[in-house]
PDB file of C-alpha atoms in Angstrom:
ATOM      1  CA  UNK A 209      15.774  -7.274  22.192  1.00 35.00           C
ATOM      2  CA  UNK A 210      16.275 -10.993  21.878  1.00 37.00           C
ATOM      3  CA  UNK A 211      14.556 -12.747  18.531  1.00 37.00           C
ATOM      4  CA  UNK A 212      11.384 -14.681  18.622  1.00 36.00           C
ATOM      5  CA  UNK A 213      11.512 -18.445  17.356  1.00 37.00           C
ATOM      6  CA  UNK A 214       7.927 -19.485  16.573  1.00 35.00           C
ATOM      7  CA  UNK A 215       4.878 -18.272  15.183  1.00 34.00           C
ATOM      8  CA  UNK A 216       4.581 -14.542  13.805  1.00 34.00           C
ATOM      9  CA  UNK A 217       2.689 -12.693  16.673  1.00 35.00           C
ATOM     10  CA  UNK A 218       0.458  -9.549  16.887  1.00 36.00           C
ATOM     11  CA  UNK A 219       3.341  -6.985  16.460  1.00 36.00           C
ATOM     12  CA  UNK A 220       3.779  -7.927  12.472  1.00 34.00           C
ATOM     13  CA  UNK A 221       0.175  -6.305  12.325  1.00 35.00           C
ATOM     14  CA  UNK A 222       0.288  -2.735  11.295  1.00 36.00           C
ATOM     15  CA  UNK A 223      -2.236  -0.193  13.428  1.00 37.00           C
ATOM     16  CA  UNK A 224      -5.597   0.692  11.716  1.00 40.00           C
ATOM     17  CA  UNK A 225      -4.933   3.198   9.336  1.00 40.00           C
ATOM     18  CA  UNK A 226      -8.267   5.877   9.371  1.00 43.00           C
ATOM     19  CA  UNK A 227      -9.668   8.175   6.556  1.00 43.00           C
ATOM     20  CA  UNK A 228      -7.544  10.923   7.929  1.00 45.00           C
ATOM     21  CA  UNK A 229      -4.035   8.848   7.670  1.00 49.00           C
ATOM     22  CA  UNK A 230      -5.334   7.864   3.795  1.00 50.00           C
ATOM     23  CA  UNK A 231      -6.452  11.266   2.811  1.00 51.00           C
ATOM     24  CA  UNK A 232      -3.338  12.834   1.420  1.00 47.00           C
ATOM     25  CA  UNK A 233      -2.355   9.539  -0.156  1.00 47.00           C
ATOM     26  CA  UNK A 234      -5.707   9.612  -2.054  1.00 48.00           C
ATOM     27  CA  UNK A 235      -5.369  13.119  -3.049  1.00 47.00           C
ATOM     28  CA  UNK A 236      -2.228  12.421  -4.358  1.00 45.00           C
ATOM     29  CA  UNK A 237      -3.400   9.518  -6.138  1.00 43.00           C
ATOM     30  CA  UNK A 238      -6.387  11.525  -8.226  1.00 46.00           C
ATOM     31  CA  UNK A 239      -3.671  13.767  -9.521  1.00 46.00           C
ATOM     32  CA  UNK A 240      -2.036  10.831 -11.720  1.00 44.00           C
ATOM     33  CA  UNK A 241      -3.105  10.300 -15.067  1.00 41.00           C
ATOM     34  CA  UNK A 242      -4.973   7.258 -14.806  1.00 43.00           C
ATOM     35  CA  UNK A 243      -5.216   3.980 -12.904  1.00 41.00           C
ATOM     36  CA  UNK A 244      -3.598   1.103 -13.892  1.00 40.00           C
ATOM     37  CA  UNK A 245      -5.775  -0.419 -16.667  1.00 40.00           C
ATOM     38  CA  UNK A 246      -7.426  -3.699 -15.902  1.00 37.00           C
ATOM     39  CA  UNK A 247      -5.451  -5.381 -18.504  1.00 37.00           C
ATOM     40  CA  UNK A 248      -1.532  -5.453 -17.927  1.00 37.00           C
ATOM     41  CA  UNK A 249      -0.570  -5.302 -21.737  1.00 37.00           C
ATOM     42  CA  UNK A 250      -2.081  -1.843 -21.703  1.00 37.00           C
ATOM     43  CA  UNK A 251      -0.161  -0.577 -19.344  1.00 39.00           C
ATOM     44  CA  UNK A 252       2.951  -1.929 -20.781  1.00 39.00           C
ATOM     45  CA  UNK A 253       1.938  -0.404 -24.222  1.00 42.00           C
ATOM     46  CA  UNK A 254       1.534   2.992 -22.757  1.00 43.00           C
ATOM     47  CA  UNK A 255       4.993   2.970 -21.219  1.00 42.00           C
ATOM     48  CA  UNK A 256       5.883   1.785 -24.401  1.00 45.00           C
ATOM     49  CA  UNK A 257       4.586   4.483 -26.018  1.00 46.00           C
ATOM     50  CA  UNK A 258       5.617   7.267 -23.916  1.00 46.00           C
ATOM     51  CA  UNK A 259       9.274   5.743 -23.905  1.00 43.00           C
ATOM     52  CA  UNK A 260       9.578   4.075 -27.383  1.00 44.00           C
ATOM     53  CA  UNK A 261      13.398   4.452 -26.802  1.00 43.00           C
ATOM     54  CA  UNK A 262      13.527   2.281 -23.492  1.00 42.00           C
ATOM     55  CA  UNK A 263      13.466  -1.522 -24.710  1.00 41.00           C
ATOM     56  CA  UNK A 264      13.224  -3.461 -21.928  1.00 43.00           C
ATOM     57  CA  UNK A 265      15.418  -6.648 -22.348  1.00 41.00           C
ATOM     58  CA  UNK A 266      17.534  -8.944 -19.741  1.00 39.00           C
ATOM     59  CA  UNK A 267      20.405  -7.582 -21.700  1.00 42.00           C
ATOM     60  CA  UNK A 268      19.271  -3.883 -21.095  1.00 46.00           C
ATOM     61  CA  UNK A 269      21.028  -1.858 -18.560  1.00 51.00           C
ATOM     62  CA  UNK A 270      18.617  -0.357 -16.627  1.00 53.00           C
ATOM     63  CA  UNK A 271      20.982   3.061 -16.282  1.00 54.00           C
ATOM     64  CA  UNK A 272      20.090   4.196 -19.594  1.00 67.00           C
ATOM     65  CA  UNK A 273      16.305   4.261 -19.023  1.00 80.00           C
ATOM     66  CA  UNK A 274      14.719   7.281 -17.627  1.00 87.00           C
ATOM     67  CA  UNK A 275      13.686   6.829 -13.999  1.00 89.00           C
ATOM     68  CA  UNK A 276      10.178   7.814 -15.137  1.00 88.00           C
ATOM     69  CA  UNK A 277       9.842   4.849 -17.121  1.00 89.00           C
ATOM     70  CA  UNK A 278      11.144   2.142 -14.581  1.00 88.00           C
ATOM     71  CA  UNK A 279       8.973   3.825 -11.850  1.00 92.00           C
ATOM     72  CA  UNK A 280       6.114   4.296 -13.257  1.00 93.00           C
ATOM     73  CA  UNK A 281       4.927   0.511 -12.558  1.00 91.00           C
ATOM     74  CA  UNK A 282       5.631   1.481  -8.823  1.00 94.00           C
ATOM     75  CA  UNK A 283       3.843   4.822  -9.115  1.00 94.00           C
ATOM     76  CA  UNK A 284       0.595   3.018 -10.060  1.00 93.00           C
ATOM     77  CA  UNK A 285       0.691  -0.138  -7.432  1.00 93.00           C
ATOM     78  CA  UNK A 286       1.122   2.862  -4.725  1.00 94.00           C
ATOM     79  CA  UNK A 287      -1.853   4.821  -6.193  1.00 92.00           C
ATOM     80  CA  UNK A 288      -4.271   1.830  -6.755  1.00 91.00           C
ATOM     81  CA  UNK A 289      -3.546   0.977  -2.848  1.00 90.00           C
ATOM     82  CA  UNK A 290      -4.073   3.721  -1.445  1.00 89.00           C
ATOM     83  CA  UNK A 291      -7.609   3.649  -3.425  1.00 88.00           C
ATOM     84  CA  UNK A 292      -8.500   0.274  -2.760  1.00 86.00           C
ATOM     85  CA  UNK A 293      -7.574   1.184   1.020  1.00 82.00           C
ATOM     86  CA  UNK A 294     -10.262   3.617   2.200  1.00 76.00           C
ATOM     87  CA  UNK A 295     -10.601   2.460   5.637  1.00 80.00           C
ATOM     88  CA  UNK A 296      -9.698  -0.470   5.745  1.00 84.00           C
ATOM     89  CA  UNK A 297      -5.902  -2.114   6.973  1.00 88.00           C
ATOM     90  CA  UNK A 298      -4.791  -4.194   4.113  1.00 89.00           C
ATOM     91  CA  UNK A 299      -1.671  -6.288   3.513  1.00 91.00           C
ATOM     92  CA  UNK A 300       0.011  -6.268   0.549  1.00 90.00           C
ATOM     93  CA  UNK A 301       2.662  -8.721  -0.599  1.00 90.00           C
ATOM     94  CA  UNK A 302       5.562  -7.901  -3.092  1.00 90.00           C
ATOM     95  CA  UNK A 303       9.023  -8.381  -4.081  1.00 89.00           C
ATOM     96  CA  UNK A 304      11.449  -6.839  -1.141  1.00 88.00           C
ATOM     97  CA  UNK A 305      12.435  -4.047  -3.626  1.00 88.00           C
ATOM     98  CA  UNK A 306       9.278  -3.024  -4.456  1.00 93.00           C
ATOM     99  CA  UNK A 307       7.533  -2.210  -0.676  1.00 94.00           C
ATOM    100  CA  UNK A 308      11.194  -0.697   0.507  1.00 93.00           C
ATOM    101  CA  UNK A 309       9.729   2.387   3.095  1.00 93.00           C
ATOM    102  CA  UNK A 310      13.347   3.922   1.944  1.00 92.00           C
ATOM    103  CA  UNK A 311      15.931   4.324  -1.118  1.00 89.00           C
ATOM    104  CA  UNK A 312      19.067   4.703  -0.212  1.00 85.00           C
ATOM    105  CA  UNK A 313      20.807   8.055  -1.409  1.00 85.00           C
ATOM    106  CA  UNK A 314      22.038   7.043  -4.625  1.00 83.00           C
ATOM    107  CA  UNK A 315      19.087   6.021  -5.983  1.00 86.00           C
ATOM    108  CA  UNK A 316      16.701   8.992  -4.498  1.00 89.00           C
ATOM    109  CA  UNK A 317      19.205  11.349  -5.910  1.00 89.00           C
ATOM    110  CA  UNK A 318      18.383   9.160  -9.056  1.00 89.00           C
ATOM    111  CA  UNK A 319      15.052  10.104  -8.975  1.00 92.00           C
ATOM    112  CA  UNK A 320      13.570   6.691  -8.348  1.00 92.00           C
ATOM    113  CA  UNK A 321      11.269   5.494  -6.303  1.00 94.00           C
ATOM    114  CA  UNK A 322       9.575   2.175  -5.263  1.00 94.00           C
ATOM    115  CA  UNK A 323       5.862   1.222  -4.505  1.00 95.00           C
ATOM    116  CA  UNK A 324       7.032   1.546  -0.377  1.00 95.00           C
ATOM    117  CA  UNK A 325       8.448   4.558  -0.643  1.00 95.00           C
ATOM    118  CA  UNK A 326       5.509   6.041  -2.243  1.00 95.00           C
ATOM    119  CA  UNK A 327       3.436   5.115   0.317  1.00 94.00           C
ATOM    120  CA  UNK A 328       5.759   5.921   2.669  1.00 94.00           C
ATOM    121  CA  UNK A 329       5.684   9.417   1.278  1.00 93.00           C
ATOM    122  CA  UNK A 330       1.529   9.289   0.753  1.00 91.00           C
ATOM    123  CA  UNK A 331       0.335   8.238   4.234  1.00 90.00           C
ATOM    124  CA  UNK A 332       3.696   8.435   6.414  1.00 92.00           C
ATOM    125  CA  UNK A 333       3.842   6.079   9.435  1.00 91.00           C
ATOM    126  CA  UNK A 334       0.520   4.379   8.453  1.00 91.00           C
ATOM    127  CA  UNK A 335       2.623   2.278   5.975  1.00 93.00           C
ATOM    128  CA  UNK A 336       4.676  -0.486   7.551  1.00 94.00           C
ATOM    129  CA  UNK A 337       7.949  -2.136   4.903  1.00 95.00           C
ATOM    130  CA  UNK A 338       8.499  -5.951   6.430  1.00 95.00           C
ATOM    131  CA  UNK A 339      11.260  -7.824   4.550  1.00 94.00           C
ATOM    132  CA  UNK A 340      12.345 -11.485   4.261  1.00 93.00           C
ATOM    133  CA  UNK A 341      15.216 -12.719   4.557  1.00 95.00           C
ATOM    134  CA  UNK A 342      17.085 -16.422   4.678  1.00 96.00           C
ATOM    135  CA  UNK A 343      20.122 -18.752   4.399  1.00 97.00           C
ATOM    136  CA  UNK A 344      19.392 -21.677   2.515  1.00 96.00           C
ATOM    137  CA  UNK A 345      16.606 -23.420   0.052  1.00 96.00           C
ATOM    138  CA  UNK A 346      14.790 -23.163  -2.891  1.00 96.00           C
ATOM    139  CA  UNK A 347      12.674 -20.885  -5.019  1.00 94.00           C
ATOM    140  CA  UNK A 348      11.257 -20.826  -8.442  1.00 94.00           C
ATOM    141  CA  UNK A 349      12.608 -18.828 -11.193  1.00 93.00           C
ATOM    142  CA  UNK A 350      13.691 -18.955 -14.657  1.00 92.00           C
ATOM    143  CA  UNK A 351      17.342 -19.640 -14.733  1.00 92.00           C
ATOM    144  CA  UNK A 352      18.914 -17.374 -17.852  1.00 90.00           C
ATOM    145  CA  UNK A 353      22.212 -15.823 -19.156  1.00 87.00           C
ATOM    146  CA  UNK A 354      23.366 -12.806 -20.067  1.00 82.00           C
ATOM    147  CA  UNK A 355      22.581 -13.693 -23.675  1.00 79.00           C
ATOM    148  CA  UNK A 356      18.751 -14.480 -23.143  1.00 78.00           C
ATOM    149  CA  UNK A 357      16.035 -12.112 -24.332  1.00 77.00           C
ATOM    150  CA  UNK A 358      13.275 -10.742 -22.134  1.00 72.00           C
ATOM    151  CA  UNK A 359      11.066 -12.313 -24.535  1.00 76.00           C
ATOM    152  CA  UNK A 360      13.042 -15.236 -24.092  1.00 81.00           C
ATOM    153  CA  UNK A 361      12.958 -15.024 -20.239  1.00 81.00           C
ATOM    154  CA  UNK A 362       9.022 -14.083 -19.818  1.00 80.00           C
ATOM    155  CA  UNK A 363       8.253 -17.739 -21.687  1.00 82.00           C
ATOM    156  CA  UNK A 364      10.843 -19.767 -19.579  1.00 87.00           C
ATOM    157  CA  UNK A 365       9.386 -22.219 -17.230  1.00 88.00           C
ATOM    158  CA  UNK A 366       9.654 -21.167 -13.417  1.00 91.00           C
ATOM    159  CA  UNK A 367      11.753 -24.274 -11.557  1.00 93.00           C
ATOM    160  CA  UNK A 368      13.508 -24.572  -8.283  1.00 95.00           C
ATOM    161  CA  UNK A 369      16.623 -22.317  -7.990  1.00 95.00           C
ATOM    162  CA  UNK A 370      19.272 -23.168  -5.107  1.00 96.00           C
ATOM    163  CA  UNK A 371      22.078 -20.679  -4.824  1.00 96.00           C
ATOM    164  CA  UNK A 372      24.339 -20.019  -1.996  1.00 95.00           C
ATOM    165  CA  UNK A 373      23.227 -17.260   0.413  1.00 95.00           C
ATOM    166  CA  UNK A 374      24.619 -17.487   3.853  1.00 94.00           C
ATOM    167  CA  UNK A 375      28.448 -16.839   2.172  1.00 93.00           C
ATOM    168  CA  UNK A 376      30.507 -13.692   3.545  1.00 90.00           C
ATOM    169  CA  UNK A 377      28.173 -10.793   3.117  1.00 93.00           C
ATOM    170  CA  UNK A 378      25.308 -12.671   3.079  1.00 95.00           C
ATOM    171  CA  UNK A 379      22.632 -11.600   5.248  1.00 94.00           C
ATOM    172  CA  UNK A 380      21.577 -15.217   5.880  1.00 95.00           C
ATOM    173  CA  UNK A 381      25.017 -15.887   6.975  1.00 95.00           C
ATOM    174  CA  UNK A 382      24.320 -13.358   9.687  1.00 92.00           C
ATOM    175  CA  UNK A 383      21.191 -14.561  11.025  1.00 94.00           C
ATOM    176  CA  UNK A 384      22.302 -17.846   9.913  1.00 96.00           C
ATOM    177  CA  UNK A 385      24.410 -17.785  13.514  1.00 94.00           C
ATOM    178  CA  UNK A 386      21.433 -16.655  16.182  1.00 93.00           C
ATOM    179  CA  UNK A 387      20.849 -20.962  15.752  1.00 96.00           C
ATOM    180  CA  UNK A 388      17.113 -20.046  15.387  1.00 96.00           C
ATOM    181  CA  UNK A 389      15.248 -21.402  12.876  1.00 97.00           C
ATOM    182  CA  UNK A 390      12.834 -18.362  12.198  1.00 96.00           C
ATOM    183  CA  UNK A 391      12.132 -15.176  13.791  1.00 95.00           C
ATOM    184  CA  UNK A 392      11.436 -11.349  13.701  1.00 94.00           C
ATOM    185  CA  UNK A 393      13.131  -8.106  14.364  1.00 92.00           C
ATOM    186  CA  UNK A 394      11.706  -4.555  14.535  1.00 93.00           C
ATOM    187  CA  UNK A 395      14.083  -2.669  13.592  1.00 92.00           C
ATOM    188  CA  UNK A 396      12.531   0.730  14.423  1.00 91.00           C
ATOM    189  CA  UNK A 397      13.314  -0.200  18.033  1.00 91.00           C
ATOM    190  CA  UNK A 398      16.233  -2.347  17.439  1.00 87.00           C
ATOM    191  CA  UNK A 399      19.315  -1.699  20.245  1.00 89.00           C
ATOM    192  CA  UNK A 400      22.253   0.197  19.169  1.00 87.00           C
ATOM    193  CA  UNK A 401      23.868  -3.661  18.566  1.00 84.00           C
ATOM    194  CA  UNK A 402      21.447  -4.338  16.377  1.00 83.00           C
ATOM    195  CA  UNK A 403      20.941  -1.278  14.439  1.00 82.00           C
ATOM    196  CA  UNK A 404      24.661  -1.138  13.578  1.00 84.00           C
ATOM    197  CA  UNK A 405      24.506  -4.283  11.358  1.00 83.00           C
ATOM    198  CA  UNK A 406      20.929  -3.516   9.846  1.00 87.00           C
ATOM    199  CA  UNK A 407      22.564  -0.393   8.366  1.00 89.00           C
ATOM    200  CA  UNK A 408      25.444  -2.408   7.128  1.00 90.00           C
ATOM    201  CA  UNK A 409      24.728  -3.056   3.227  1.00 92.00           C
ATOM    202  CA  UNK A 410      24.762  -6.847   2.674  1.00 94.00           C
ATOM    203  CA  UNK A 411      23.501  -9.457   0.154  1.00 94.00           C
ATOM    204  CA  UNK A 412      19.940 -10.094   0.557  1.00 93.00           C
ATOM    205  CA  UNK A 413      19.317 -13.009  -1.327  1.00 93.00           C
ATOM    206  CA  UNK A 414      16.572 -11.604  -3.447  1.00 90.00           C
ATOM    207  CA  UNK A 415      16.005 -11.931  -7.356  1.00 88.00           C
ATOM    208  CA  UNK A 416      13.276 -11.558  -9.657  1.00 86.00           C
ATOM    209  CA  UNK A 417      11.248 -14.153 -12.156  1.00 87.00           C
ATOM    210  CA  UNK A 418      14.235 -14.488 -13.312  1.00 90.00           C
ATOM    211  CA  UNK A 419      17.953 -16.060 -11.932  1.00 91.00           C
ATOM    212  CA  UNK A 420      21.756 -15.877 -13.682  1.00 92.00           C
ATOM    213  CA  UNK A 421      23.624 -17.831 -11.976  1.00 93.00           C
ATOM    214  CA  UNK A 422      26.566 -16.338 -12.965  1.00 92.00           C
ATOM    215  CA  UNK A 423      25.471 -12.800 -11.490  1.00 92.00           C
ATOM    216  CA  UNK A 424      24.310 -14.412  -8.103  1.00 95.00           C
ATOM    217  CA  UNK A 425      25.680 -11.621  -5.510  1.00 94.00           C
ATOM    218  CA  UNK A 426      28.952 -11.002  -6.663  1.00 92.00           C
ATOM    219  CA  UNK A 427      27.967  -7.524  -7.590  1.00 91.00           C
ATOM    220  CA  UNK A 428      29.206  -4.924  -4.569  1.00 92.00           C
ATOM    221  CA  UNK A 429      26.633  -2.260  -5.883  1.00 87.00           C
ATOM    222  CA  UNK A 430      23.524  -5.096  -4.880  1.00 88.00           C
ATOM    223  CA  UNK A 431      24.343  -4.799  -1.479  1.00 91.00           C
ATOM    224  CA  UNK A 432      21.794  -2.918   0.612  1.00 89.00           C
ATOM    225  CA  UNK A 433      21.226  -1.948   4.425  1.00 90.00           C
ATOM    226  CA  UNK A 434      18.017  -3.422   5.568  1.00 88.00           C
ATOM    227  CA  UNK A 435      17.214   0.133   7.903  1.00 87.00           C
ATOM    228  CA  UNK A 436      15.932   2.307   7.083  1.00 87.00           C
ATOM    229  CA  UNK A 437      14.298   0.239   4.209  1.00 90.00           C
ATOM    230  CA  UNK A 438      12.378  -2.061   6.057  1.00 93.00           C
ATOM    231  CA  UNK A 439      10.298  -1.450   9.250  1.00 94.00           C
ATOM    232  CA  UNK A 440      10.256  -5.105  10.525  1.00 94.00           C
ATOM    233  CA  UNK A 441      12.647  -7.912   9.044  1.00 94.00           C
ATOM    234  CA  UNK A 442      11.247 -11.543   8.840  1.00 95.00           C
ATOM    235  CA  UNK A 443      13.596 -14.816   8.674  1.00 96.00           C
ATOM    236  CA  UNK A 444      13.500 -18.366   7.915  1.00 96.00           C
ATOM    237  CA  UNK A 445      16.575 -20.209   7.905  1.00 97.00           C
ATOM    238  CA  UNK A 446      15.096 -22.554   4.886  1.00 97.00           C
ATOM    239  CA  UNK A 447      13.242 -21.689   2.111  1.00 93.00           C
ATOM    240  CA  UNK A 448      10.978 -23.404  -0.172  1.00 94.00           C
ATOM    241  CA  UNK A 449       9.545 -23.238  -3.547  1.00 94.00           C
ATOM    242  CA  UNK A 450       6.066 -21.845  -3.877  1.00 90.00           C
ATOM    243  CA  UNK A 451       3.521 -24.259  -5.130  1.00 90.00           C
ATOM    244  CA  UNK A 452       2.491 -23.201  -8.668  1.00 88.00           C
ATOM    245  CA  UNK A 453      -0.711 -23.447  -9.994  1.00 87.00           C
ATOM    246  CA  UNK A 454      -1.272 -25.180 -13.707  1.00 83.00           C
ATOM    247  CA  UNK A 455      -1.475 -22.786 -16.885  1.00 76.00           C
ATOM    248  CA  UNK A 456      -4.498 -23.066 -18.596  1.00 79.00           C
ATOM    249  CA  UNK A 457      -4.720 -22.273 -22.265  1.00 69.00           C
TER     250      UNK A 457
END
């Protein structure tokens, strides 16, 4: 299957998912709790209360919190979709870790999950995972260190980060080499060829709100296999900031 340079066509669009496809996803959904409230600091006080133990802190290391507590925000994105959904196809956009179709062993034998994997699990084939990838560029984040708070962190102004990602193990590097300046794969009828490298774990180049410099890739354990997280992978050689809007006060 040779890559497509140009526009994203038709095949990015997942089919129409039906009432019947959604069903067992909204069944599942009315047996949690309750939806996410409509303001965020509630939700974050009821994990706080639930798990008064489980500060969460740049400097905290997310192994000794229960995999309750750091799914939970997961849990709820998956549940409000598939109630929003109905009958309708809808396209959500996330950070690559969250809409992952697939955990790899480790972390399933964990016990955690992610929003994509949830849905994955809810309405099976009806859910489509596309990832992003790239080699080079810009994007905003708030550039920390290991000794800066989350409180810190979550009141940092967002500014252009540029860190190296087509190095070995990069995944840019990789796709860095087809000489194409953008294009899609789908992987769940990739060749053998292609296939073999997708389930090769490699940097990804992604990061949260927040970027360490010092902790840029250089971690073996953040390497991941793009299949069989991802359904379709899509790549731009260059990346650039998103424009931010102005904060009102």
């Amino acid at each position: 299957m040779e890559p497509v340079d140009g526009a994203l066509p038709g095949p990015l669009a997942p089919r129409r998912s039906g009432r019947a496809g959604l069903a067992p996803g909204r069944a599942a959904a009315r047996g949690l709790p309750r939806p996410v409230p409509a303001r965020p600091s509630m939700a974050l006080d009821a994990v706080d209360a639930a798990y008064p133990s489980a500060k969460v802190t740049l400097k905290s290391d997310s192994t000794t919190m229960p995999a309750e507590y750091v799914n939970r925000r997961d849990v709820a994105m998956a549940a409000n979709l598939v109630n929003l959904a109905v009958d309708h196809r809808v396209a959500l956009w996330a950070h690559d870790m969250h809409v992952l179709g697939t955990l790899d062993a480790q972390a399933t034998a964990q016990g955690y999950v992610s929003m994509g994997s949830e849905l994955r699990r809810q309405i099976g084939t009806d859910y489509l995972s596309v990832g992003f990838a790239w080699s080079e560029g810009s994007f905003n984040a708030a550039s920390v260190s290991e000794a800066t708070s989350g409180e810190l962190a979550q009141n940092s102004e967002l500014t252009p980060q540029s860190p190296p990602n087509s190095r070995a193990e990069d995944l840019g590097r990789v796709l860095a080499q087809t000489g194409l300046s953008r294009f899609w794969i789908d992987l769940r009828v990739a060749p053998p060829e292609i296939a073999a490298w997708g389930a090769k774990p490699m940097y990804r180049g992604t990061t949260g709100f927040v970027y360490d410099a010092t902790k840029w890739q250089n971690d073996p354990d953040d390497r991941m296999a793009l299949t069989p997280s991802h359904d379709l992978l899509v790549y731009f050689h260059t990346l650039t900031p998103s424009q931010l809007w102005p904060v009102v006060h």
